[in-house]
PDB file of C-alpha atoms and ligand atoms in Angstrom:
ATOM      1  CA  MET I   1       0.000   0.000   0.000  1.00  0.00           C
ATOM      2  CA  LYS I   2       1.209   3.498  -0.828  1.00  0.00           C
ATOM      3  CA  PRO I   3       1.932   5.832   2.079  1.00  0.00           C
ATOM      4  CA  LYS I   4      -0.402   8.683   2.950  1.00  0.00           C
ATOM      5  CA  TYR I   5       0.413  12.024   1.411  1.00  0.00           C
ATOM      6  CA  ILE I   6       1.659  14.859   3.593  1.00  0.00           C
ATOM      7  CA  VAL I   7       0.532  18.468   3.310  1.00  0.00           C
ATOM      8  CA  ALA I   8       2.617  20.568   5.695  1.00  0.00           C
ATOM      9  CA  GLY I   9       2.294  24.301   6.287  1.00  0.00           C
ATOM     10  CA  ASN I  10       5.460  26.102   7.349  1.00  0.00           C
ATOM     11  CA  TRP I  11       4.277  29.394   8.783  1.00  0.00           C
ATOM     12  CA  LYS I  12       7.798  30.746   9.330  1.00  0.00           C
ATOM     13  CA  LEU I  13       7.684  33.981  11.360  1.00  0.00           C
ATOM     14  CA  ASN I  14       3.931  34.459  10.998  1.00  0.00           C
ATOM     15  CA  LYS I  15       0.878  34.076  13.232  1.00  0.00           C
ATOM     16  CA  GLY I  16       1.153  34.594  16.971  1.00  0.00           C
ATOM     17  CA  PRO I  17      -0.943  32.522  19.400  1.00  0.00           C
ATOM     18  CA  ALA I  18      -4.298  34.273  18.811  1.00  0.00           C
ATOM     19  CA  GLU I  19      -4.123  34.056  15.028  1.00  0.00           C
ATOM     20  CA  ALA I  20      -2.801  30.491  15.192  1.00  0.00           C
ATOM     21  CA  ARG I  21      -5.678  29.450  17.418  1.00  0.00           C
ATOM     22  CA  SER I  22      -8.317  30.887  15.144  1.00  0.00           C
ATOM     23  CA  PHE I  23      -6.716  29.403  11.991  1.00  0.00           C
ATOM     24  CA  SER I  24      -6.525  25.977  13.647  1.00  0.00           C
ATOM     25  CA  GLU I  25     -10.149  26.133  14.725  1.00  0.00           C
ATOM     26  CA  GLY I  26     -11.148  26.992  11.155  1.00  0.00           C
ATOM     27  CA  LEU I  27      -9.017  24.196   9.746  1.00  0.00           C
ATOM     28  CA  SER I  28     -10.352  21.606  12.201  1.00  0.00           C
ATOM     29  CA  LYS I  29     -13.917  22.697  11.478  1.00  0.00           C
ATOM     30  CA  HIS I  30     -13.410  22.181   7.743  1.00  0.00           C
ATOM     31  CA  LEU I  31     -11.844  18.788   8.408  1.00  0.00           C
ATOM     32  CA  GLY I  32     -14.828  17.801  10.552  1.00  0.00           C
ATOM     33  CA  ASN I  33     -12.373  17.462  13.470  1.00  0.00           C
ATOM     34  CA  ALA I  34     -11.064  14.255  11.924  1.00  0.00           C
ATOM     35  CA  PRO I  35      -7.983  13.251   9.941  1.00  0.00           C
ATOM     36  CA  VAL I  36      -8.268  13.083   6.147  1.00  0.00           C
ATOM     37  CA  LYS I  37      -8.117   9.460   4.997  1.00  0.00           C
ATOM     38  CA  ASN I  38      -5.138   9.663   2.654  1.00  0.00           C
ATOM     39  CA  VAL I  39      -3.408  12.874   3.785  1.00  0.00           C
ATOM     40  CA  ASP I  40      -1.453  13.722   6.932  1.00  0.00           C
ATOM     41  CA  ILE I  41      -1.848  17.459   7.470  1.00  0.00           C
ATOM     42  CA  ILE I  42       0.784  19.303   9.491  1.00  0.00           C
ATOM     43  CA  ILE I  43       0.883  22.883  10.707  1.00  0.00           C
ATOM     44  CA  ALA I  44       4.269  24.235  11.815  1.00  0.00           C
ATOM     45  CA  PRO I  45       3.785  27.597  13.554  1.00  0.00           C
ATOM     46  CA  PRO I  46       6.392  29.648  15.444  1.00  0.00           C
ATOM     47  CA  PHE I  47       7.335  28.063  18.800  1.00  0.00           C
ATOM     48  CA  VAL I  48       5.223  30.519  20.808  1.00  0.00           C
ATOM     49  CA  SER I  49       2.085  29.465  18.932  1.00  0.00           C
ATOM     50  CA  LEU I  50       2.515  25.696  19.279  1.00  0.00           C
ATOM     51  CA  SER I  51       0.364  25.391  22.373  1.00  0.00           C
ATOM     52  CA  ALA I  52      -2.327  27.642  20.864  1.00  0.00           C
ATOM     53  CA  LEU I  53      -3.130  25.163  18.099  1.00  0.00           C
ATOM     54  CA  LYS I  54      -6.269  23.163  18.575  1.00  0.00           C
ATOM     55  CA  ALA I  55      -5.196  20.199  16.512  1.00  0.00           C
ATOM     56  CA  ASP I  56      -8.268  18.159  15.654  1.00  0.00           C
ATOM     57  CA  GLY I  57      -7.671  16.385  12.361  1.00  0.00           C
ATOM     58  CA  PHE I  58      -4.108  17.577  11.826  1.00  0.00           C
ATOM     59  CA  PHE I  59      -0.652  17.212  13.341  1.00  0.00           C
ATOM     60  CA  ILE I  60       1.377  19.825  15.132  1.00  0.00           C
ATOM     61  CA  GLY I  61       4.811  20.486  13.690  1.00  0.00           C
ATOM     62  CA  ALA I  62       7.742  22.627  14.795  1.00  0.00           C
ATOM     63  CA  GLN I  63      10.052  24.610  12.526  1.00  0.00           C
ATOM     64  CA  ASP I  64      13.296  23.856  14.307  1.00  0.00           C
ATOM     65  CA  VAL I  65      14.763  22.216  17.404  1.00  0.00           C
ATOM     66  CA  TYR I  66      17.987  22.182  19.413  1.00  0.00           C
ATOM     67  CA  TRP I  67      19.786  18.856  19.801  1.00  0.00           C
ATOM     68  CA  GLU I  68      20.657  18.982  23.493  1.00  0.00           C
ATOM     69  CA  ASP I  69      18.023  17.908  26.028  1.00  0.00           C
ATOM     70  CA  LYS I  70      18.646  20.800  28.418  1.00  0.00           C
ATOM     71  CA  GLY I  71      21.322  23.145  29.734  1.00  0.00           C
ATOM     72  CA  ALA I  72      22.854  26.556  29.226  1.00  0.00           C
ATOM     73  CA  PHE I  73      21.682  27.185  25.655  1.00  0.00           C
ATOM     74  CA  THR I  74      19.862  30.506  25.803  1.00  0.00           C
ATOM     75  CA  GLY I  75      16.985  30.817  23.382  1.00  0.00           C
ATOM     76  CA  GLU I  76      16.895  27.175  22.350  1.00  0.00           C
ATOM     77  CA  VAL I  77      14.108  24.595  22.548  1.00  0.00           C
ATOM     78  CA  SER I  78      14.648  20.845  22.976  1.00  0.00           C
ATOM     79  CA  ALA I  79      12.885  17.955  21.300  1.00  0.00           C
ATOM     80  CA  ALA I  80      11.457  16.815  24.652  1.00  0.00           C
ATOM     81  CA  MET I  81       9.899  20.267  25.112  1.00  0.00           C
ATOM     82  CA  LEU I  82       8.360  20.113  21.652  1.00  0.00           C
ATOM     83  CA  LYS I  83       7.022  16.670  22.407  1.00  0.00           C
ATOM     84  CA  GLU I  84       5.400  17.984  25.578  1.00  0.00           C
ATOM     85  CA  LEU I  85       3.593  20.584  23.445  1.00  0.00           C
ATOM     86  CA  GLY I  86       2.265  17.867  21.161  1.00  0.00           C
ATOM     87  CA  ALA I  87       4.648  18.191  18.216  1.00  0.00           C
ATOM     88  CA  ALA I  88       4.553  15.096  16.038  1.00  0.00           C
ATOM     89  CA  TYR I  89       6.788  16.462  13.263  1.00  0.00           C
ATOM     90  CA  CYS I  90       9.620  18.967  13.051  1.00  0.00           C
ATOM     91  CA  ILE I  91      11.216  20.640  10.037  1.00  0.00           C
ATOM     92  CA  VAL I  92      15.014  20.562  10.055  1.00  0.00           C
ATOM     93  CA  GLY I  93      17.565  22.090   7.719  1.00  0.00           C
ATOM     94  CA  HIS I  94      15.227  24.563   6.061  1.00  0.00           C
ATOM     95  CA  SER I  95      17.255  26.689   3.649  1.00  0.00           C
ATOM     96  CA  GLU I  96      16.312  29.862   5.549  1.00  0.00           C
ATOM     97  CA  ARG I  97      17.933  28.381   8.654  1.00  0.00           C
ATOM     98  CA  ARG I  98      20.963  27.357   6.625  1.00  0.00           C
ATOM     99  CA  MET I  99      21.172  30.824   5.066  1.00  0.00           C
ATOM    100  CA  TYR I 100      20.378  33.174   7.951  1.00  0.00           C
ATOM    101  CA  PHE I 101      21.223  31.122  11.056  1.00  0.00           C
ATOM    102  CA  HIS I 102      24.341  29.203  10.040  1.00  0.00           C
ATOM    103  CA  GLU I 103      22.671  25.798  10.026  1.00  0.00           C
ATOM    104  CA  THR I 104      25.139  23.223   8.697  1.00  0.00           C
ATOM    105  CA  ASP I 105      24.798  19.643   7.486  1.00  0.00           C
ATOM    106  CA  ARG I 106      26.315  18.595  10.823  1.00  0.00           C
ATOM    107  CA  THR I 107      23.711  20.451  12.917  1.00  0.00           C
ATOM    108  CA  VAL I 108      20.924  19.123  10.712  1.00  0.00           C
ATOM    109  CA  ASN I 109      22.223  15.645  11.519  1.00  0.00           C
ATOM    110  CA  LEU I 110      22.325  16.323  15.273  1.00  0.00           C
ATOM    111  CA  LYS I 111      18.808  17.721  15.204  1.00  0.00           C
ATOM    112  CA  THR I 112      17.471  14.796  13.175  1.00  0.00           C
ATOM    113  CA  ALA I 113      18.920  12.326  15.687  1.00  0.00           C
ATOM    114  CA  ALA I 114      17.540  14.269  18.684  1.00  0.00           C
ATOM    115  CA  LEU I 115      14.064  14.314  17.165  1.00  0.00           C
ATOM    116  CA  LEU I 116      14.038  10.596  16.455  1.00  0.00           C
ATOM    117  CA  LYS I 117      15.223   9.885  19.995  1.00  0.00           C
ATOM    118  CA  ASN I 118      12.180  11.799  21.232  1.00  0.00           C
ATOM    119  CA  ARG I 119       9.791  10.179  18.784  1.00  0.00           C
ATOM    120  CA  ILE I 120       9.184  13.286  16.721  1.00  0.00           C
ATOM    121  CA  ARG I 121       9.288  12.776  12.969  1.00  0.00           C
ATOM    122  CA  PRO I 122      11.903  14.945  11.248  1.00  0.00           C
ATOM    123  CA  ILE I 123      11.101  16.562   7.912  1.00  0.00           C
ATOM    124  CA  VAL I 124      14.614  16.938   6.555  1.00  0.00           C
ATOM    125  CA  CYS I 125      14.903  19.739   3.998  1.00  0.00           C
ATOM    126  CA  VAL I 126      17.384  19.544   1.160  1.00  0.00           C
ATOM    127  CA  GLY I 127      17.739  21.573  -2.007  1.00  0.00           C
ATOM    128  CA  GLU I 128      20.211  23.237  -4.300  1.00  0.00           C
ATOM    129  CA  ARG I 129      20.808  26.924  -4.937  1.00  0.00           C
ATOM    130  CA  SER I 130      20.200  28.427  -8.342  1.00  0.00           C
ATOM    131  CA  GLU I 131      23.892  28.604  -9.245  1.00  0.00           C
ATOM    132  CA  GLU I 132      24.338  24.948  -8.293  1.00  0.00           C
ATOM    133  CA  ARG I 133      21.540  23.980 -10.665  1.00  0.00           C
ATOM    134  CA  LYS I 134      22.976  26.138 -13.420  1.00  0.00           C
ATOM    135  CA  ALA I 135      26.309  24.370 -12.938  1.00  0.00           C
ATOM    136  CA  GLY I 136      24.580  20.984 -13.207  1.00  0.00           C
ATOM    137  CA  GLN I 137      25.558  20.172  -9.619  1.00  0.00           C
ATOM    138  CA  MET I 138      22.040  19.857  -8.161  1.00  0.00           C
ATOM    139  CA  TYR I 139      21.981  16.071  -7.790  1.00  0.00           C
ATOM    140  CA  ASN I 140      25.385  15.957  -6.108  1.00  0.00           C
ATOM    141  CA  VAL I 141      24.458  18.777  -3.750  1.00  0.00           C
ATOM    142  CA  VAL I 142      21.238  17.120  -2.656  1.00  0.00           C
ATOM    143  CA  ARG I 143      22.789  13.656  -2.348  1.00  0.00           C
ATOM    144  CA  PHE I 144      25.470  15.115  -0.110  1.00  0.00           C
ATOM    145  CA  GLN I 145      23.019  17.090   2.072  1.00  0.00           C
ATOM    146  CA  LEU I 146      20.885  14.017   2.530  1.00  0.00           C
ATOM    147  CA  SER I 147      23.679  11.637   3.401  1.00  0.00           C
ATOM    148  CA  ALA I 148      25.106  14.158   5.895  1.00  0.00           C
ATOM    149  CA  ALA I 149      21.706  14.736   7.504  1.00  0.00           C
ATOM    150  CA  LEU I 150      21.149  10.998   7.872  1.00  0.00           C
ATOM    151  CA  PHE I 151      24.627  10.052   9.032  1.00  0.00           C
ATOM    152  CA  ASP I 152      24.283   7.290  11.655  1.00  0.00           C
ATOM    153  CA  VAL I 153      20.513   7.763  11.734  1.00  0.00           C
ATOM    154  CA  GLN I 154      18.432   4.613  12.214  1.00  0.00           C
ATOM    155  CA  ILE I 155      14.699   4.344  11.599  1.00  0.00           C
ATOM    156  CA  GLU I 156      12.401   1.431  12.312  1.00  0.00           C
ATOM    157  CA  ASN I 157       9.466   2.590  10.275  1.00  0.00           C
ATOM    158  CA  PRO I 158       9.164   4.595   7.028  1.00  0.00           C
ATOM    159  CA  ASP I 159       6.771   7.011   8.745  1.00  0.00           C
ATOM    160  CA  ASP I 160       9.526   8.027  11.158  1.00  0.00           C
ATOM    161  CA  LEU I 161      11.122  10.294   8.584  1.00  0.00           C
ATOM    162  CA  ALA I 162      10.102  12.597   5.748  1.00  0.00           C
ATOM    163  CA  VAL I 163      12.335  14.420   3.298  1.00  0.00           C
ATOM    164  CA  ALA I 164      11.427  17.726   1.662  1.00  0.00           C
ATOM    165  CA  TYR I 165      13.044  18.669  -1.616  1.00  0.00           C
ATOM    166  CA  GLU I 166      13.050  22.446  -1.590  1.00  0.00           C
ATOM    167  CA  PRO I 167      15.126  24.046  -4.332  1.00  0.00           C
ATOM    168  CA  VAL I 168      16.303  27.322  -2.822  1.00  0.00           C
ATOM    169  CA  TRP I 169      15.515  29.217  -6.025  1.00  0.00           C
ATOM    170  CA  ALA I 170      11.872  28.162  -5.754  1.00  0.00           C
ATOM    171  CA  ILE I 171      11.232  29.192  -2.160  1.00  0.00           C
ATOM    172  CA  GLY I 172       9.082  32.287  -1.881  1.00  0.00           C
ATOM    173  CA  THR I 173       9.910  33.320  -5.445  1.00  0.00           C
ATOM    174  CA  GLY I 174       6.924  32.122  -7.446  1.00  0.00           C
ATOM    175  CA  ASN I 175       9.398  30.070  -9.549  1.00  0.00           C
ATOM    176  CA  VAL I 176       7.999  26.639  -8.850  1.00  0.00           C
ATOM    177  CA  ALA I 177      10.043  23.695 -10.128  1.00  0.00           C
ATOM    178  CA  THR I 178       8.424  21.946 -13.054  1.00  0.00           C
ATOM    179  CA  PRO I 179       6.795  18.660 -12.074  1.00  0.00           C
ATOM    180  CA  GLN I 180       9.503  16.851 -14.060  1.00  0.00           C
ATOM    181  CA  GLN I 181      12.372  18.726 -12.364  1.00  0.00           C
ATOM    182  CA  ALA I 182      10.877  17.807  -9.005  1.00  0.00           C
ATOM    183  CA  GLU I 183      10.222  14.216 -10.024  1.00  0.00           C
ATOM    184  CA  ASP I 184      13.786  13.759 -11.274  1.00  0.00           C
ATOM    185  CA  MET I 185      15.195  15.004  -7.972  1.00  0.00           C
ATOM    186  CA  HIS I 186      12.746  12.906  -5.946  1.00  0.00           C
ATOM    187  CA  GLU I 187      13.961   9.866  -7.868  1.00  0.00           C
ATOM    188  CA  ILE I 188      17.546  10.714  -6.861  1.00  0.00           C
ATOM    189  CA  ILE I 189      16.464  11.144  -3.241  1.00  0.00           C
ATOM    190  CA  ARG I 190      14.585   7.842  -3.334  1.00  0.00           C
ATOM    191  CA  GLN I 191      17.669   6.057  -4.636  1.00  0.00           C
ATOM    192  CA  SER I 192      19.790   7.561  -1.843  1.00  0.00           C
ATOM    193  CA  LEU I 193      17.222   6.462   0.725  1.00  0.00           C
ATOM    194  CA  GLU I 194      17.221   2.954  -0.755  1.00  0.00           C
ATOM    195  CA  LYS I 195      20.963   2.713  -0.342  1.00  0.00           C
ATOM    196  CA  ARG I 196      20.679   3.952   3.202  1.00  0.00           C
ATOM    197  CA  PHE I 197      17.607   2.088   4.512  1.00  0.00           C
ATOM    198  CA  GLY I 198      16.857  -0.636   1.967  1.00  0.00           C
ATOM    199  CA  ILE I 199      14.143  -0.775  -0.669  1.00  0.00           C
ATOM    200  CA  ASP I 200      11.217  -1.722   1.579  1.00  0.00           C
ATOM    201  CA  ILE I 201      11.574   1.177   3.982  1.00  0.00           C
ATOM    202  CA  ALA I 202      12.835   3.718   1.452  1.00  0.00           C
ATOM    203  CA  GLY I 203       9.924   3.033  -0.898  1.00  0.00           C
ATOM    204  CA  LYS I 204       7.509   4.271   1.743  1.00  0.00           C
ATOM    205  CA  ILE I 205       9.380   7.306   3.117  1.00  0.00           C
ATOM    206  CA  ARG I 206       7.417  10.391   2.182  1.00  0.00           C
ATOM    207  CA  ILE I 207       9.323  12.801  -0.068  1.00  0.00           C
ATOM    208  CA  LEU I 208       7.677  16.214  -0.243  1.00  0.00           C
ATOM    209  CA  TYR I 209       8.185  18.984  -2.729  1.00  0.00           C
ATOM    210  CA  GLY I 210       8.408  22.566  -1.452  1.00  0.00           C
ATOM    211  CA  GLY I 211       8.909  25.870  -3.231  1.00  0.00           C
ATOM    212  CA  SER I 212       6.133  28.189  -4.409  1.00  0.00           C
ATOM    213  CA  VAL I 213       3.447  25.500  -4.243  1.00  0.00           C
ATOM    214  CA  ASN I 214      -0.052  26.928  -4.605  1.00  0.00           C
ATOM    215  CA  ASP I 215      -3.586  25.792  -5.277  1.00  0.00           C
ATOM    216  CA  ALA I 216      -3.068  26.168  -9.040  1.00  0.00           C
ATOM    217  CA  ASN I 217       0.192  24.226  -9.473  1.00  0.00           C
ATOM    218  CA  ILE I 218      -0.300  21.427  -6.936  1.00  0.00           C
ATOM    219  CA  ALA I 219      -2.207  19.140  -9.328  1.00  0.00           C
ATOM    220  CA  GLY I 220       0.691  18.847 -11.798  1.00  0.00           C
ATOM    221  CA  LEU I 221       3.195  18.158  -9.034  1.00  0.00           C
ATOM    222  CA  ILE I 222       1.174  15.597  -7.144  1.00  0.00           C
ATOM    223  CA  ASP I 223       0.530  13.708 -10.360  1.00  0.00           C
ATOM    224  CA  LYS I 224       4.129  12.558 -10.249  1.00  0.00           C
ATOM    225  CA  GLU I 225       4.825   9.125  -8.837  1.00  0.00           C
ATOM    226  CA  GLN I 226       7.666  10.121  -6.506  1.00  0.00           C
ATOM    227  CA  ILE I 227       6.015  13.229  -5.043  1.00  0.00           C
ATOM    228  CA  ASN I 228       4.328  12.236  -1.794  1.00  0.00           C
ATOM    229  CA  GLY I 229       3.131  15.620  -0.668  1.00  0.00           C
ATOM    230  CA  ALA I 230       4.054  19.252  -0.267  1.00  0.00           C
ATOM    231  CA  LEU I 231       5.749  21.586   2.182  1.00  0.00           C
ATOM    232  CA  ILE I 232       4.068  24.931   1.756  1.00  0.00           C
ATOM    233  CA  GLY I 233       5.226  28.318   3.015  1.00  0.00           C
ATOM    234  CA  GLY I 234       3.401  31.490   1.974  1.00  0.00           C
ATOM    235  CA  VAL I 235       0.197  29.878   0.742  1.00  0.00           C
ATOM    236  CA  SER I 236      -0.247  27.888   3.983  1.00  0.00           C
ATOM    237  CA  LEU I 237      -1.069  31.165   5.743  1.00  0.00           C
ATOM    238  CA  ASP I 238      -4.308  31.410   3.781  1.00  0.00           C
ATOM    239  CA  LEU I 239      -6.850  28.914   5.073  1.00  0.00           C
ATOM    240  CA  ASP I 240      -8.927  28.750   1.885  1.00  0.00           C
ATOM    241  CA  LYS I 241      -5.930  28.156  -0.362  1.00  0.00           C
ATOM    242  CA  PHE I 242      -4.412  25.657   2.079  1.00  0.00           C
ATOM    243  CA  LEU I 243      -7.722  23.766   2.156  1.00  0.00           C
ATOM    244  CA  SER I 244      -7.923  23.823  -1.590  1.00  0.00           C
ATOM    245  CA  ILE I 245      -4.484  22.149  -1.799  1.00  0.00           C
ATOM    246  CA  ILE I 246      -5.577  19.517   0.735  1.00  0.00           C
ATOM    247  CA  ASN I 247      -8.752  18.909  -1.278  1.00  0.00           C
ATOM    248  CA  SER I 248      -6.982  18.415  -4.552  1.00  0.00           C
ATOM    249  CA  ILE I 249      -4.591  15.914  -2.975  1.00  0.00           C
ATOM    250  CA  SER I 250      -7.234  14.086  -0.974  1.00  0.00           C
ATOM    251  CA  GLN I 251      -9.202  13.328  -4.127  1.00  0.00           C
ATOM    252  CA  ARG I 252      -6.378  11.174  -5.388  1.00  0.00           C
ATOM    253  CA  GLU I 253      -6.284   7.440  -4.814  1.00  0.00           C
ATOM    254  CA  ARG I 254      -3.728   6.041  -2.420  1.00  0.00           C
TER     255      ARG I 254
HETATM  256  C1  PEP J 301       9.098  26.935   2.508  1.00  0.00           C
HETATM  257  O1  PEP J 301       9.575  27.916   3.054  1.00  0.00           O
HETATM  258  O2  PEP J 301       9.256  25.805   2.995  1.00  0.00           O
HETATM  259  C2  PEP J 301       8.367  27.151   1.261  1.00  0.00           C
HETATM  260  C3  PEP J 301       8.166  26.126   0.499  1.00  0.00           C
HETATM  261  O3  PEP J 301       7.967  28.436   1.021  1.00  0.00           O
HETATM  262  P1  PEP J 301       7.012  28.923  -0.181  1.00  0.00           P
HETATM  263  O4  PEP J 301       5.897  27.924  -0.314  1.00  0.00           O
HETATM  264  O5  PEP J 301       6.514  30.266   0.274  1.00  0.00           O
HETATM  265  O6  PEP J 301       7.848  28.976  -1.404  1.00  0.00           O
END
C-alpha cells in the first residue's frame, strides 16, 4: 500500500498565538475534526504558537529544534519540550535556517537524531541553490546534504522520517520547479534512501516537494509518482488556499 500524502504548512515567522488558534479552529472545522483518509496534514507555527493550536484532524509540527536535552543554551528549545507541546513532526535544515542562522549539514544531523530519539518525525529539507543547478551540480548537492543529515541515523518505520526537496531558487519566489524537475530530484532522493535504509523502507518514506506551491500548481506536481506531498510556506497562511491544496490531494487514490 502506498503511504499517505503529507501536506505541511510552514508558517515561518507568521501568526502569533491568537491568530494560530483561530486558523486551527477553522481548519479543524473544515476537516470535521477528523484526519483526512489519505493525507497527513501538518501545521508548523512559530514556537510561541505551538500550544495555541487546537489540533483536531491535523498534526502539530515545529520549525526547528535544538539537539541537546537541556542546559545553558539561551533561546533554544529541545525535542522533549516540543514533544510535551504535542509536536509530532519537526522541520530541520530549512534553507532559511541554513542561510540566515548558520545551520550546517552537521547540525541538521544532530537535530534529526535528537528528534528521532524523542519520537518526533523529522522533515529533513534539502535543495540546491540556483547557481548549483545552473552548474549541473544539483543532484550531487542534494545527495550530499541528505547523506550528511542521515549520518548514523536509524529508523524502524518509514513514517519516522520525511524528506522535503526544496530548491532554494523556488522558495518564496513564485518560480515553482516543473513537475519533471521535481520528479527527477525525488527519484535521486529515493535512490539515496534505498541505499541507506533498503528498498522496503525507502519506498515508503514520504518525499515532499516545497517551493512556491499553490492551489493552481499542486495538481501537476502531485501527479508525479515520486512526489508524496508538499511543504508549503506562503500559501499555507491562507486557510482557503491551504484547504484547496488539501482537497486536490485528498481526491487522489492512495
Ligand atoms: C518553505 O519555506 O518551505 C516554502 C516552500 O515556502 P514557499 O511555499 O513560500 O515557497
